[in-house]
Amino acid sequence: MRSGNGVRLALAAAFTVTLGIAGCGGNSPEELVVGEYGSLTGGDADFGLSTKRGVELAMDDLTARSQGKIGGLPVRIVAEDDQGKPEEAATVVQKLVNQDRVLAVIGEVASSRSIAGGPICQAAGVPMISPSSTNPKVTLIGDYIFRMCFIDPFQGTVMAKFAAQNLKLKQVAILKDVKNEYSIGLTEFFTKAFTGLGGTIVGEQAYSSGDQDFRAQLTAIKAKHPEAIYLPGYYTEAGLIARQARELGIKVPILGGDGWESDQLIGIGGDALEGCYYSNHFAVDNPDPRLQGFLKKHRAKYDNQDPNAIVGLAYDAANVLFGAMETLSKQDPEAFKGLSSSKAGSEARKAATKKIRDLIAATKDYAGVTGVITLDENRNATKPAMVLEIKGGKKVYNTTINP
Ligand code: PHE
């Protein structure tokens, strides 16, 4: 078992190197280029690095089933770092589309960055699949933009229901990130659902991504005596905020969304997060055999670590994309012919990317590691959400809430 795996991994590595060299030539060899963008550096680098792992694992599968080729042509992934900045996301997506002449793009994790990169893909007719951007605006960009996850009107309702019905709370305060579309959206959707269930939002405070000191906002929140604080931000600030809340004597649970999903969350927040809850796309303790098989693969490749939800969603995104490309090459063996030398925006290229788009749009009952994926007419997936509790320094599955 072990040595078999080792050989496979070594072969995969050697293969990647060969592709890398082949891809550098000015006189384009025939190949299928797929782009990926994310925060490989910056405050939420865990998001981009997780995406990269998911795509790598899907590439390993493609290597195992067809030597990394589709329709006889090697697939090459180009991963770009947007440093966690929306302006940079737009720049790197331009580069992927115009310079690398990608057939499709995977990314971004963060809604604000998908909203920045998406219009470039849409205008160029290049399909983009966000693994995990949950803000509704992302797929509203247009018919070339897809996602593998549920959207925030649902996710906000999930935590509102959990707060009102499971935790039996009536008064909640909100602390949101005003620089983050995701956080702004979830605040609105949570508020609507929670007040609809008879609850009251007793206070709302704001911060900006990158802030370090939240004491003024937390002091104002404490004065309102909420029974919980809803904190729909990313893990970096969520961990810090939890610590500062406890230092100020705020003992109530803090509730979050999928933006908390990172192995670094508990490293940053430590004990301050005990008894807190957040909504997420999957839970590693789910016995689903597909998920468990994926966990094994991830542990074997990445130092025995468990993947987070982004890795799973990016793996599903890459598999859906490769599947669409494989279907196209079977339906029309000529579909990818001569594309490597055809310019960005050329008719031949647009004809191929349009067909890939149509096949992605037809995704139905795809059995992913993050659940069954069917894309609706707005190119969103309808999936259940899981609520996790932080207990004994671990994320523990609490409940599933269905759409
Ligand atoms: N849903 C978040 C957003 O739209 C991104 C995210 C997804 C973060 C999953 C962590 C895990 O901005």
PDB file of N, CA and C and ligand atoms in Angstrom, residues 44 46-47 108-114 130-136 138 147 149-150 152 155 180-183 186 233-235 257-262 278-281 308-311 313, ligand 1:
ATOM      1  N   ASP A  44      -5.027  36.138   4.747  1.00  0.00           N
ATOM      2  CA  ASP A  44      -5.822  34.898   4.735  1.00  0.00           C
ATOM      3  C   ASP A  44      -5.227  33.877   3.757  1.00  0.00           C
ATOM      4  N   ASP A  46      -4.192  31.034   4.078  1.00  0.00           N
ATOM      5  CA  ASP A  46      -4.657  29.653   4.209  1.00  0.00           C
ATOM      6  C   ASP A  46      -5.748  29.340   3.162  1.00  0.00           C
ATOM      7  N   PHE A  47      -6.504  30.351   2.751  1.00  0.00           N
ATOM      8  CA  PHE A  47      -7.550  30.130   1.741  1.00  0.00           C
ATOM      9  C   PHE A  47      -6.941  29.722   0.392  1.00  0.00           C
ATOM     10  N   GLU A 108     -12.263  32.563  -6.994  1.00  0.00           N
ATOM     11  CA  GLU A 108     -11.466  32.693  -5.787  1.00  0.00           C
ATOM     12  C   GLU A 108     -12.236  32.095  -4.614  1.00  0.00           C
ATOM     13  N   VAL A 109     -11.621  32.063  -3.461  1.00  0.00           N
ATOM     14  CA  VAL A 109     -12.315  31.641  -2.250  1.00  0.00           C
ATOM     15  C   VAL A 109     -13.190  32.782  -1.737  1.00  0.00           C
ATOM     16  N   ALA A 110     -12.577  33.944  -1.566  1.00  0.00           N
ATOM     17  CA  ALA A 110     -13.247  35.095  -0.950  1.00  0.00           C
ATOM     18  C   ALA A 110     -14.187  35.769  -1.942  1.00  0.00           C
ATOM     19  N   SER A 111     -15.393  36.067  -1.510  1.00  0.00           N
ATOM     20  CA  SER A 111     -16.375  36.681  -2.398  1.00  0.00           C
ATOM     21  C   SER A 111     -15.866  38.003  -2.972  1.00  0.00           C
ATOM     22  N   SER A 112     -15.264  38.855  -2.161  1.00  0.00           N
ATOM     23  CA  SER A 112     -14.797  40.157  -2.664  1.00  0.00           C
ATOM     24  C   SER A 112     -13.833  39.976  -3.831  1.00  0.00           C
ATOM     25  N   ARG A 113     -13.015  38.928  -3.768  1.00  0.00           N
ATOM     26  CA  ARG A 113     -12.040  38.698  -4.843  1.00  0.00           C
ATOM     27  C   ARG A 113     -12.655  37.995  -6.044  1.00  0.00           C
ATOM     28  N   SER A 114     -13.643  37.151  -5.831  1.00  0.00           N
ATOM     29  CA  SER A 114     -14.363  36.560  -6.975  1.00  0.00           C
ATOM     30  C   SER A 114     -15.137  37.643  -7.709  1.00  0.00           C
ATOM     31  N   SER A 130     -15.882  29.284  -8.775  1.00  0.00           N
ATOM     32  CA  SER A 130     -15.423  29.572  -7.421  1.00  0.00           C
ATOM     33  C   SER A 130     -15.726  28.347  -6.576  1.00  0.00           C
ATOM     34  N   PRO A 131     -14.717  27.854  -5.849  1.00  0.00           N
ATOM     35  CA  PRO A 131     -14.999  26.716  -4.985  1.00  0.00           C
ATOM     36  C   PRO A 131     -15.988  27.114  -3.889  1.00  0.00           C
ATOM     37  N   SER A 132     -15.820  28.343  -3.359  1.00  0.00           N
ATOM     38  CA  SER A 132     -16.394  28.600  -2.038  1.00  0.00           C
ATOM     39  C   SER A 132     -16.889  30.009  -1.778  1.00  0.00           C
ATOM     40  N   SER A 133     -16.939  30.860  -2.806  1.00  0.00           N
ATOM     41  CA  SER A 133     -17.468  32.211  -2.569  1.00  0.00           C
ATOM     42  C   SER A 133     -18.972  32.103  -2.408  1.00  0.00           C
ATOM     43  N   THR A 134     -19.499  32.575  -1.298  1.00  0.00           N
ATOM     44  CA  THR A 134     -20.901  32.338  -0.983  1.00  0.00           C
ATOM     45  C   THR A 134     -21.805  33.555  -1.180  1.00  0.00           C
ATOM     46  N   ASN A 135     -21.224  34.738  -1.438  1.00  0.00           N
ATOM     47  CA  ASN A 135     -22.073  35.925  -1.619  1.00  0.00           C
ATOM     48  C   ASN A 135     -22.865  35.818  -2.933  1.00  0.00           C
ATOM     49  N   PRO A 136     -24.175  36.140  -2.898  1.00  0.00           N
ATOM     50  CA  PRO A 136     -24.992  35.992  -4.109  1.00  0.00           C
ATOM     51  C   PRO A 136     -24.449  36.752  -5.318  1.00  0.00           C
ATOM     52  N   VAL A 138     -21.670  36.981  -6.648  1.00  0.00           N
ATOM     53  CA  VAL A 138     -20.627  36.323  -7.444  1.00  0.00           C
ATOM     54  C   VAL A 138     -21.184  35.739  -8.740  1.00  0.00           C
ATOM     55  N   ARG A 147     -20.336  28.312  -8.983  1.00  0.00           N
ATOM     56  CA  ARG A 147     -19.742  27.996  -7.675  1.00  0.00           C
ATOM     57  C   ARG A 147     -20.147  26.583  -7.253  1.00  0.00           C
ATOM     58  N   CYS A 149     -20.689  25.776  -4.024  1.00  0.00           N
ATOM     59  CA  CYS A 149     -21.160  25.840  -2.628  1.00  0.00           C
ATOM     60  C   CYS A 149     -22.544  26.484  -2.537  1.00  0.00           C
ATOM     61  N   PHE A 150     -23.124  26.421  -1.364  1.00  0.00           N
ATOM     62  CA  PHE A 150     -24.383  27.133  -1.088  1.00  0.00           C
ATOM     63  C   PHE A 150     -24.124  28.640  -1.036  1.00  0.00           C
ATOM     64  N   ASP A 152     -25.093  32.703   0.685  1.00  0.00           N
ATOM     65  CA  ASP A 152     -25.235  33.273   2.029  1.00  0.00           C
ATOM     66  C   ASP A 152     -26.654  33.556   2.534  1.00  0.00           C
ATOM     67  N   GLN A 155     -26.859  30.412   4.232  1.00  0.00           N
ATOM     68  CA  GLN A 155     -25.914  30.276   5.349  1.00  0.00           C
ATOM     69  C   GLN A 155     -26.290  31.203   6.524  1.00  0.00           C
ATOM     70  N   ASN A 180     -15.454  43.622   3.549  1.00  0.00           N
ATOM     71  CA  ASN A 180     -15.596  42.262   3.048  1.00  0.00           C
ATOM     72  C   ASN A 180     -17.051  42.022   2.619  1.00  0.00           C
ATOM     73  N   GLU A 181     -17.265  41.816   1.316  1.00  0.00           N
ATOM     74  CA  GLU A 181     -18.628  41.653   0.775  1.00  0.00           C
ATOM     75  C   GLU A 181     -19.365  40.499   1.459  1.00  0.00           C
ATOM     76  N   TYR A 182     -18.621  39.456   1.710  1.00  0.00           N
ATOM     77  CA  TYR A 182     -19.185  38.270   2.366  1.00  0.00           C
ATOM     78  C   TYR A 182     -19.759  38.630   3.734  1.00  0.00           C
ATOM     79  N   SER A 183     -18.980  39.396   4.507  1.00  0.00           N
ATOM     80  CA  SER A 183     -19.373  39.761   5.862  1.00  0.00           C
ATOM     81  C   SER A 183     -20.587  40.705   5.854  1.00  0.00           C
ATOM     82  N   LEU A 186     -23.660  38.492   4.849  1.00  0.00           N
ATOM     83  CA  LEU A 186     -24.129  37.598   5.914  1.00  0.00           C
ATOM     84  C   LEU A 186     -24.806  38.365   7.044  1.00  0.00           C
ATOM     85  N   GLY A 233     -16.880  36.967   9.848  1.00  0.00           N
ATOM     86  CA  GLY A 233     -15.645  37.445   9.207  1.00  0.00           C
ATOM     87  C   GLY A 233     -14.743  36.276   8.878  1.00  0.00           C
ATOM     88  N   TYR A 234     -13.464  36.552   8.641  1.00  0.00           N
ATOM     89  CA  TYR A 234     -12.491  35.501   8.341  1.00  0.00           C
ATOM     90  C   TYR A 234     -11.717  35.120   9.597  1.00  0.00           C
ATOM     91  N   TYR A 235     -11.079  33.950   9.512  1.00  0.00           N
ATOM     92  CA  TYR A 235     -10.436  33.345  10.695  1.00  0.00           C
ATOM     93  C   TYR A 235      -9.410  34.235  11.379  1.00  0.00           C
ATOM     94  N   GLY A 257     -19.426  32.080  10.409  1.00  0.00           N
ATOM     95  CA  GLY A 257     -19.763  31.395   9.159  1.00  0.00           C
ATOM     96  C   GLY A 257     -18.540  30.666   8.623  1.00  0.00           C
ATOM     97  N   ASP A 258     -18.608  30.251   7.360  1.00  0.00           N
ATOM     98  CA  ASP A 258     -17.523  29.443   6.788  1.00  0.00           C
ATOM     99  C   ASP A 258     -16.178  30.166   6.746  1.00  0.00           C
ATOM    100  N   GLY A 259     -16.190  31.492   6.846  1.00  0.00           N
ATOM    101  CA  GLY A 259     -14.940  32.247   6.848  1.00  0.00           C
ATOM    102  C   GLY A 259     -14.029  31.920   8.023  1.00  0.00           C
ATOM    103  N   TRP A 260     -14.568  31.215   9.012  1.00  0.00           N
ATOM    104  CA  TRP A 260     -13.752  30.764  10.150  1.00  0.00           C
ATOM    105  C   TRP A 260     -12.948  29.518   9.814  1.00  0.00           C
ATOM    106  N   GLU A 261     -13.273  28.888   8.683  1.00  0.00           N
ATOM    107  CA  GLU A 261     -12.730  27.561   8.376  1.00  0.00           C
ATOM    108  C   GLU A 261     -11.253  27.611   7.991  1.00  0.00           C
ATOM    109  N   SER A 262     -10.411  27.394   8.972  1.00  0.00           N
ATOM    110  CA  SER A 262      -8.969  27.304   8.750  1.00  0.00           C
ATOM    111  C   SER A 262      -8.371  26.609   9.955  1.00  0.00           C
ATOM    112  N   TYR A 278     -19.730  27.609  14.313  1.00  0.00           N
ATOM    113  CA  TYR A 278     -19.780  28.236  12.982  1.00  0.00           C
ATOM    114  C   TYR A 278     -20.368  27.288  11.951  1.00  0.00           C
ATOM    115  N   SER A 279     -20.928  27.866  10.909  1.00  0.00           N
ATOM    116  CA  SER A 279     -21.514  27.065   9.826  1.00  0.00           C
ATOM    117  C   SER A 279     -20.431  26.766   8.801  1.00  0.00           C
ATOM    118  N   ASN A 280     -20.522  25.580   8.183  1.00  0.00           N
ATOM    119  CA  ASN A 280     -19.452  25.159   7.282  1.00  0.00           C
ATOM    120  C   ASN A 280     -19.983  24.228   6.182  1.00  0.00           C
ATOM    121  N   HIS A 281     -19.095  23.906   5.239  1.00  0.00           N
ATOM    122  CA  HIS A 281     -19.474  23.071   4.096  1.00  0.00           C
ATOM    123  C   HIS A 281     -19.296  21.587   4.353  1.00  0.00           C
ATOM    124  N   ASN A 308      -9.247  21.157   5.115  1.00  0.00           N
ATOM    125  CA  ASN A 308     -10.394  21.985   5.500  1.00  0.00           C
ATOM    126  C   ASN A 308     -11.405  21.966   4.347  1.00  0.00           C
ATOM    127  N   ALA A 309     -12.534  22.663   4.543  1.00  0.00           N
ATOM    128  CA  ALA A 309     -13.610  22.609   3.539  1.00  0.00           C
ATOM    129  C   ALA A 309     -13.170  23.184   2.196  1.00  0.00           C
ATOM    130  N   ILE A 310     -12.281  24.170   2.217  1.00  0.00           N
ATOM    131  CA  ILE A 310     -11.863  24.784   0.942  1.00  0.00           C
ATOM    132  C   ILE A 310     -11.129  23.765   0.072  1.00  0.00           C
ATOM    133  N   VAL A 311     -10.291  22.950   0.693  1.00  0.00           N
ATOM    134  CA  VAL A 311      -9.579  21.925  -0.070  1.00  0.00           C
ATOM    135  C   VAL A 311     -10.604  21.019  -0.766  1.00  0.00           C
ATOM    136  N   LEU A 313     -13.790  21.677  -1.521  1.00  0.00           N
ATOM    137  CA  LEU A 313     -14.561  22.395  -2.539  1.00  0.00           C
ATOM    138  C   LEU A 313     -13.714  22.647  -3.794  1.00  0.00           C
TER     139      LEU A 313
HETATM  140  N1  PHE B   1     -17.540  31.943   1.820  1.00  0.00           N
HETATM  141  C1  PHE B   1     -16.440  32.877   2.010  1.00  0.00           C
HETATM  142  C2  PHE B   1     -16.670  34.083   1.104  1.00  0.00           C
HETATM  143  O1  PHE B   1     -17.506  34.052   0.270  1.00  0.00           O
HETATM  144  C3  PHE B   1     -15.109  32.259   1.728  1.00  0.00           C
HETATM  145  C4  PHE B   1     -14.773  30.997   2.465  1.00  0.00           C
HETATM  146  C5  PHE B   1     -15.316  29.763   2.105  1.00  0.00           C
HETATM  147  C6  PHE B   1     -13.892  30.985   3.503  1.00  0.00           C
HETATM  148  C7  PHE B   1     -15.027  28.580   2.792  1.00  0.00           C
HETATM  149  C8  PHE B   1     -13.562  29.836   4.183  1.00  0.00           C
HETATM  150  C9  PHE B   1     -14.171  28.607   3.837  1.00  0.00           C
HETATM  151  O2  PHE B   1     -16.003  35.076   1.193  1.00  0.00           O
END
